mmCIF file of C-alpha atoms in Angstrom:
data_model
loop_
_atom_site.group_PDB
_atom_site.id
_atom_site.type_symbol
_atom_site.label_atom_id
_atom_site.label_comp_id
_atom_site.label_asym_id
_atom_site.label_seq_id
_atom_site.Cartn_x
_atom_site.Cartn_y
_atom_site.Cartn_z
ATOM 1 C CA MET A 266 -29.897 -88.421 -30.898
ATOM 2 C CA THR A 267 -27.900 -88.259 -34.027
ATOM 3 C CA ARG A 268 -24.237 -89.939 -34.216
ATOM 4 C CA PHE A 269 -22.790 -86.737 -35.366
ATOM 5 C CA SER A 270 -23.548 -83.194 -36.297
ATOM 6 C CA ILE A 271 -20.838 -82.351 -39.151
ATOM 7 C CA ILE A 272 -20.384 -78.488 -38.312
ATOM 8 C CA LEU A 273 -19.051 -75.630 -41.888
ATOM 9 C CA CYS A 274 -18.291 -72.422 -41.928
ATOM 10 C CA THR A 275 -18.213 -70.238 -44.719
ATOM 11 C CA LEU A 276 -17.375 -67.357 -46.317
ATOM 12 C CA GLY A 277 -18.305 -68.883 -49.854
ATOM 13 C CA SER A 278 -15.343 -67.966 -50.982
ATOM 14 C CA ASN A 279 -14.424 -70.511 -53.770
ATOM 15 C CA LEU A 280 -17.992 -72.300 -54.052
ATOM 16 C CA ASP A 281 -16.391 -75.522 -56.619
ATOM 17 C CA LEU A 282 -14.997 -76.520 -52.849
ATOM 18 C CA LEU A 283 -17.931 -76.074 -50.872
ATOM 19 C CA LYS A 284 -19.684 -78.232 -54.373
ATOM 20 C CA ARG A 285 -16.455 -80.381 -53.345
ATOM 21 C CA CYS A 286 -17.169 -80.511 -50.058
ATOM 22 C CA LEU A 287 -20.478 -81.506 -49.649
ATOM 23 C CA LEU A 288 -20.742 -83.364 -52.009
ATOM 24 C CA SER A 289 -18.158 -85.989 -50.063
ATOM 25 C CA ILE A 290 -20.889 -85.481 -46.715
ATOM 26 C CA LYS A 291 -23.412 -86.475 -48.923
ATOM 27 C CA ARG A 292 -21.300 -89.561 -50.502
ATOM 28 C CA GLN A 293 -20.680 -90.919 -46.664
ATOM 29 C CA SER A 294 -21.671 -94.724 -45.976
ATOM 30 C CA PHE A 295 -22.681 -94.116 -42.804
ATOM 31 C CA SER A 296 -25.858 -91.980 -42.684
ATOM 32 C CA ASP A 297 -26.656 -90.963 -39.289
ATOM 33 C CA TYR A 298 -26.078 -87.611 -39.103
ATOM 34 C CA SER A 299 -26.248 -83.918 -39.689
ATOM 35 C CA VAL A 300 -24.881 -80.579 -41.572
ATOM 36 C CA MET A 301 -25.082 -77.267 -40.543
ATOM 37 C CA VAL A 302 -23.506 -74.896 -42.320
ATOM 38 C CA ILE A 303 -23.071 -71.356 -40.409
ATOM 39 C CA TYR A 304 -22.449 -68.837 -43.663
ATOM 40 C CA GLN A 305 -19.988 -65.292 -42.484
ATOM 41 C CA GLY A 306 -20.820 -63.013 -45.884
ATOM 42 C CA GLY A 307 -19.514 -62.944 -48.948
ATOM 43 C CA GLY A 308 -20.114 -65.712 -52.036
ATOM 44 C CA ASP A 309 -23.605 -66.566 -52.690
ATOM 45 C CA ILE A 310 -24.039 -70.591 -51.058
ATOM 46 C CA GLN A 311 -27.478 -70.967 -51.617
ATOM 47 C CA LYS A 312 -27.251 -72.488 -55.178
ATOM 48 C CA VAL A 313 -24.564 -74.577 -54.144
ATOM 49 C CA VAL A 314 -26.662 -75.175 -51.372
ATOM 50 C CA GLU A 315 -30.142 -76.313 -53.269
ATOM 51 C CA GLU A 316 -27.409 -78.577 -55.845
ATOM 52 C CA ILE A 317 -26.146 -81.284 -53.170
ATOM 53 C CA SER A 318 -30.488 -81.764 -51.793
ATOM 54 C CA ILE A 319 -29.195 -83.118 -48.658
ATOM 55 C CA PRO A 320 -31.073 -81.612 -45.271
ATOM 56 C CA ILE A 321 -28.226 -78.926 -43.861
ATOM 57 C CA LYS A 322 -29.921 -76.438 -41.647
ATOM 58 C CA TYR A 323 -28.390 -73.236 -42.049
ATOM 59 C CA LEU A 324 -26.862 -70.928 -40.056
ATOM 60 C CA THR A 325 -26.222 -67.201 -41.347
ATOM 61 C CA SER A 326 -23.637 -64.467 -38.452
ATOM 62 C CA ASN A 327 -22.312 -60.726 -39.314
ATOM 63 C CA ILE A 328 -19.313 -61.659 -38.138
ATOM 64 C CA LYS A 329 -16.468 -63.062 -40.094
ATOM 65 C CA SER A 330 -14.891 -65.248 -36.552
ATOM 66 C CA LEU A 331 -13.958 -69.089 -37.250
ATOM 67 C CA SER A 332 -14.598 -69.858 -34.071
ATOM 68 C CA LEU A 333 -17.676 -67.690 -33.456
ATOM 69 C CA ALA A 334 -19.061 -69.447 -36.515
ATOM 70 C CA ARG A 335 -18.387 -73.111 -34.524
ATOM 71 C CA ASN A 336 -19.757 -71.869 -31.120
ATOM 72 C CA MET A 337 -23.299 -71.512 -32.772
ATOM 73 C CA GLY A 338 -22.541 -74.256 -34.395
ATOM 74 C CA ILE A 339 -22.329 -76.125 -30.890
ATOM 75 C CA ARG A 340 -24.737 -74.538 -29.492
ATOM 76 C CA GLU A 341 -27.465 -75.593 -32.473
ATOM 77 C CA SER A 342 -26.880 -79.106 -32.338
ATOM 78 C CA ASP A 343 -28.220 -82.237 -30.605
ATOM 79 C CA ALA A 344 -25.835 -84.901 -31.735
ATOM 80 C CA GLU A 345 -23.213 -86.482 -29.908
ATOM 81 C CA TYR A 346 -20.440 -85.516 -32.162
ATOM 82 C CA LEU A 347 -19.196 -82.595 -33.381
ATOM 83 C CA VAL A 348 -17.051 -83.068 -37.132
ATOM 84 C CA PHE A 349 -15.573 -79.646 -37.839
ATOM 85 C CA MET A 350 -15.031 -79.535 -41.101
ATOM 86 C CA ASP A 351 -12.993 -77.006 -43.426
ATOM 87 C CA ASP A 352 -14.805 -76.007 -46.119
ATOM 88 C CA ASP A 353 -12.367 -76.621 -49.072
ATOM 89 C CA ALA A 354 -11.869 -80.230 -47.672
ATOM 90 C CA TYR A 355 -13.577 -83.049 -47.983
ATOM 91 C CA MET A 356 -14.026 -86.616 -46.736
ATOM 92 C CA GLU A 357 -12.893 -89.928 -47.515
ATOM 93 C CA GLY A 358 -16.341 -92.137 -48.167
ATOM 94 C CA ASN A 359 -16.087 -94.155 -45.386
ATOM 95 C CA PHE A 360 -14.641 -91.694 -42.777
ATOM 96 C CA LEU A 361 -17.513 -90.899 -40.474
ATOM 97 C CA GLU A 362 -17.818 -95.423 -40.757
ATOM 98 C CA MET A 363 -13.760 -95.754 -39.304
ATOM 99 C CA ALA A 364 -15.063 -92.594 -37.199
ATOM 100 C CA ASP A 365 -18.063 -94.264 -35.400
ATOM 101 C CA ARG A 366 -16.521 -97.583 -35.276
ATOM 102 C CA ILE A 367 -12.895 -95.972 -34.009
ATOM 103 C CA ILE A 368 -15.228 -94.107 -30.905
ATOM 104 C CA ARG A 369 -16.781 -97.895 -29.896
ATOM 105 C CA ASP A 370 -12.900 -98.965 -29.562
ATOM 106 C CA THR A 371 -11.392 -96.945 -28.409
ATOM 107 C CA LYS A 372 -14.207 -94.920 -25.752
ATOM 108 C CA ALA A 373 -12.651 -91.920 -26.980
ATOM 109 C CA SER A 374 -13.618 -88.148 -26.733
ATOM 110 C CA GLY A 375 -11.635 -86.336 -29.633
ATOM 111 C CA LEU A 376 -10.626 -88.038 -32.256
ATOM 112 C CA ALA A 377 -8.212 -85.893 -35.393
ATOM 113 C CA GLY A 378 -7.053 -88.417 -37.952
ATOM 114 C CA ILE A 379 -4.381 -86.532 -41.000
ATOM 115 C CA VAL A 380 -5.023 -84.388 -44.122
ATOM 116 C CA LEU A 381 -3.731 -84.698 -47.352
ATOM 117 C CA ASN A 382 -3.208 -82.354 -51.122
ATOM 118 C CA ASP A 383 -5.458 -82.569 -52.090
ATOM 119 C CA LYS A 384 -3.108 -82.832 -54.949
ATOM 120 C CA ASP A 385 -0.321 -85.548 -54.764
ATOM 121 C CA GLY A 386 -1.776 -86.911 -51.655
ATOM 122 C CA LYS A 387 0.948 -86.387 -49.984
ATOM 123 C CA LEU A 388 1.122 -85.604 -45.831
ATOM 124 C CA LEU A 389 -0.405 -81.876 -44.769
ATOM 125 C CA GLY A 390 1.647 -80.530 -42.170
ATOM 126 C CA ARG A 391 5.121 -81.627 -41.169
ATOM 127 C CA SER A 392 4.384 -82.761 -37.785
ATOM 128 C CA ILE A 393 1.811 -85.501 -38.127
ATOM 129 C CA LYS A 394 2.892 -89.053 -36.863
ATOM 130 C CA LYS A 395 1.432 -90.501 -40.398
ATOM 131 C CA ASP A 396 2.449 -93.937 -40.038
ATOM 132 C CA ARG A 397 0.702 -95.339 -36.457
ATOM 133 C CA SER A 398 -2.185 -94.338 -34.417
ATOM 134 C CA PHE A 399 -1.832 -92.936 -30.415
ATOM 135 C CA PHE A 400 -3.674 -91.207 -27.571
ATOM 136 C CA LEU A 401 -1.994 -88.138 -27.497
ATOM 137 C CA LYS A 402 -0.348 -86.669 -24.877
ATOM 138 C CA LEU A 403 0.128 -82.651 -23.630
ATOM 139 C CA ASP A 404 2.828 -82.442 -26.355
ATOM 140 C CA ASP A 405 1.265 -84.220 -28.655
ATOM 141 C CA TYR A 406 -1.028 -80.804 -29.725
ATOM 142 C CA ASN A 407 0.537 -80.001 -32.991
ATOM 143 C CA GLN A 408 -1.201 -83.678 -34.705
ATOM 144 C CA TRP A 409 -4.621 -81.969 -34.251
ATOM 145 C CA MET A 410 -6.000 -80.699 -37.308
ATOM 146 C CA SER A 411 -8.952 -78.778 -37.792
ATOM 147 C CA SER A 412 -9.884 -79.880 -41.132
ATOM 148 C CA ALA A 413 -10.577 -84.017 -39.466
ATOM 149 C CA THR A 414 -11.660 -83.629 -35.539
ATOM 150 C CA ILE A 415 -14.229 -84.714 -34.259
ATOM 151 C CA ILE A 416 -14.775 -83.814 -30.564
ATOM 152 C CA LYS A 417 -18.387 -85.258 -28.523
ATOM 153 C CA LYS A 418 -19.837 -81.652 -27.772
ATOM 154 C CA GLU A 419 -21.239 -82.421 -24.080
ATOM 155 C CA ASP A 420 -16.977 -82.420 -23.588
ATOM 156 C CA LEU A 421 -16.765 -79.443 -25.360
ATOM 157 C CA SER A 422 -19.118 -78.250 -24.330
ATOM 158 C CA GLN A 423 -17.542 -78.921 -20.335
ATOM 159 C CA ILE A 424 -14.581 -76.869 -21.160
ATOM 160 C CA GLY A 425 -16.035 -73.264 -22.761
ATOM 161 C CA CYS A 426 -16.491 -74.089 -26.899
ATOM 162 C CA TYR A 427 -13.720 -72.475 -29.033
ATOM 163 C CA ASP A 428 -11.716 -70.060 -27.518
ATOM 164 C CA GLU A 429 -12.841 -67.045 -30.001
ATOM 165 C CA ASP A 430 -9.703 -64.708 -29.603
ATOM 166 C CA PHE A 431 -7.850 -67.817 -31.029
ATOM 167 C CA GLY A 432 -8.786 -68.342 -35.091
ATOM 168 C CA ILE A 433 -9.902 -66.972 -38.697
ATOM 169 C CA GLY A 434 -11.236 -62.936 -36.900
ATOM 170 C CA GLY A 435 -9.729 -63.661 -33.756
ATOM 171 C CA LYS A 436 -7.098 -61.907 -31.498
ATOM 172 C CA TRP A 437 -4.941 -63.603 -32.948
ATOM 173 C CA TYR A 438 -4.939 -65.269 -36.475
ATOM 174 C CA ALA A 439 -4.348 -69.576 -35.641
ATOM 175 C CA ALA A 440 -4.575 -72.418 -32.772
ATOM 176 C CA GLU A 441 -7.767 -72.479 -31.564
ATOM 177 C CA ASP A 442 -7.408 -76.058 -32.337
ATOM 178 C CA SER A 443 -4.420 -77.078 -30.320
ATOM 179 C CA ASP A 444 -6.294 -74.455 -27.677
ATOM 180 C CA VAL A 445 -9.068 -76.442 -27.684
ATOM 181 C CA ALA A 446 -7.139 -80.388 -27.312
ATOM 182 C CA ILE A 447 -4.595 -78.580 -24.871
ATOM 183 C CA ARG A 448 -7.912 -78.401 -23.350
ATOM 184 C CA LEU A 449 -8.697 -81.030 -23.492
ATOM 185 C CA LEU A 450 -5.876 -82.982 -22.314
ATOM 186 C CA LEU A 451 -5.735 -80.299 -19.578
ATOM 187 C CA ASN A 452 -9.822 -82.219 -18.496
ATOM 188 C CA ASN A 453 -8.679 -85.842 -18.470
ATOM 189 C CA LYS A 454 -10.246 -86.038 -21.652
ATOM 190 C CA SER A 455 -9.208 -88.591 -24.302
ATOM 191 C CA LEU A 456 -8.261 -87.861 -27.604
ATOM 192 C CA TYR A 457 -7.085 -90.338 -30.450
ATOM 193 C CA PHE A 458 -5.298 -89.156 -33.867
ATOM 194 C CA CYS A 459 -6.109 -92.430 -36.364
ATOM 195 C CA THR A 460 -4.025 -92.156 -38.985
ATOM 196 C CA ASP A 461 -7.845 -94.342 -40.715
ATOM 197 C CA LEU A 462 -9.789 -91.118 -41.167
ATOM 198 C CA ILE A 463 -9.016 -88.825 -43.470
ATOM 199 C CA VAL A 464 -9.385 -85.859 -45.636
ATOM 200 C CA TYR A 465 -8.663 -84.039 -48.722
ATOM 201 C CA HIS A 466 -7.394 -81.216 -48.662
ATOM 202 C CA PRO A 467 -4.937 -77.946 -50.803
ATOM 203 C CA SER A 468 -2.151 -77.176 -50.048
ATOM 204 C CA GLU A 469 -1.079 -73.408 -48.391
ATOM 205 C CA ASN A 470 1.420 -72.543 -51.963
ATOM 206 C CA ASP A 471 -2.910 -73.301 -53.633
ATOM 207 C CA LYS A 472 -4.152 -69.890 -51.540
ATOM 208 C CA LEU A 473 -7.682 -72.272 -52.611
ATOM 209 C CA SER A 474 -8.363 -72.126 -48.716
ATOM 210 C CA MET A 475 -11.233 -70.211 -47.187
ATOM 211 C CA LEU A 476 -12.618 -70.220 -43.087
#
């Protein structure tokens, strides 16, 4: 069984950012992972995928829905842990290696990291506590940002995966990650927020984000 499966949902709206994302995955210091791209129409991403030259499982959906696409990836994955990446974000080179160590040390069902502005390195998310790592309680759900979340597949499947009413393309435009975190915690699954897990992402004001 693969340790990690990186699930990447995309419209292909910005091919340069998608390429940057995939290159950061390719450059990981940890090698026991697979990559799954769920394409939901828009830009032509095939050339970018071929340029990166890493094994990628490629799925397509005619429905533009982030939670639906993630659930497609969850069903198709055979990994122990699922890594949910935004297609306009990128990982630090030791992200997966660090995640593996933290999981072994904490036995956590899920991990959340910090998300930094890709231009100035400042923290994105006003509520995020950058000064310490800790196990989440119910009122800490806002520490859970999708650019840097890892969840044990078995536990995510037990709670019914992502609620497709939440997230881009759903009935409610956001809150898909908070919903998952709350349901995991209500089912006594341990979630750990770690400042050593770092992902970079454009700010909302840059208007560069895709799915």
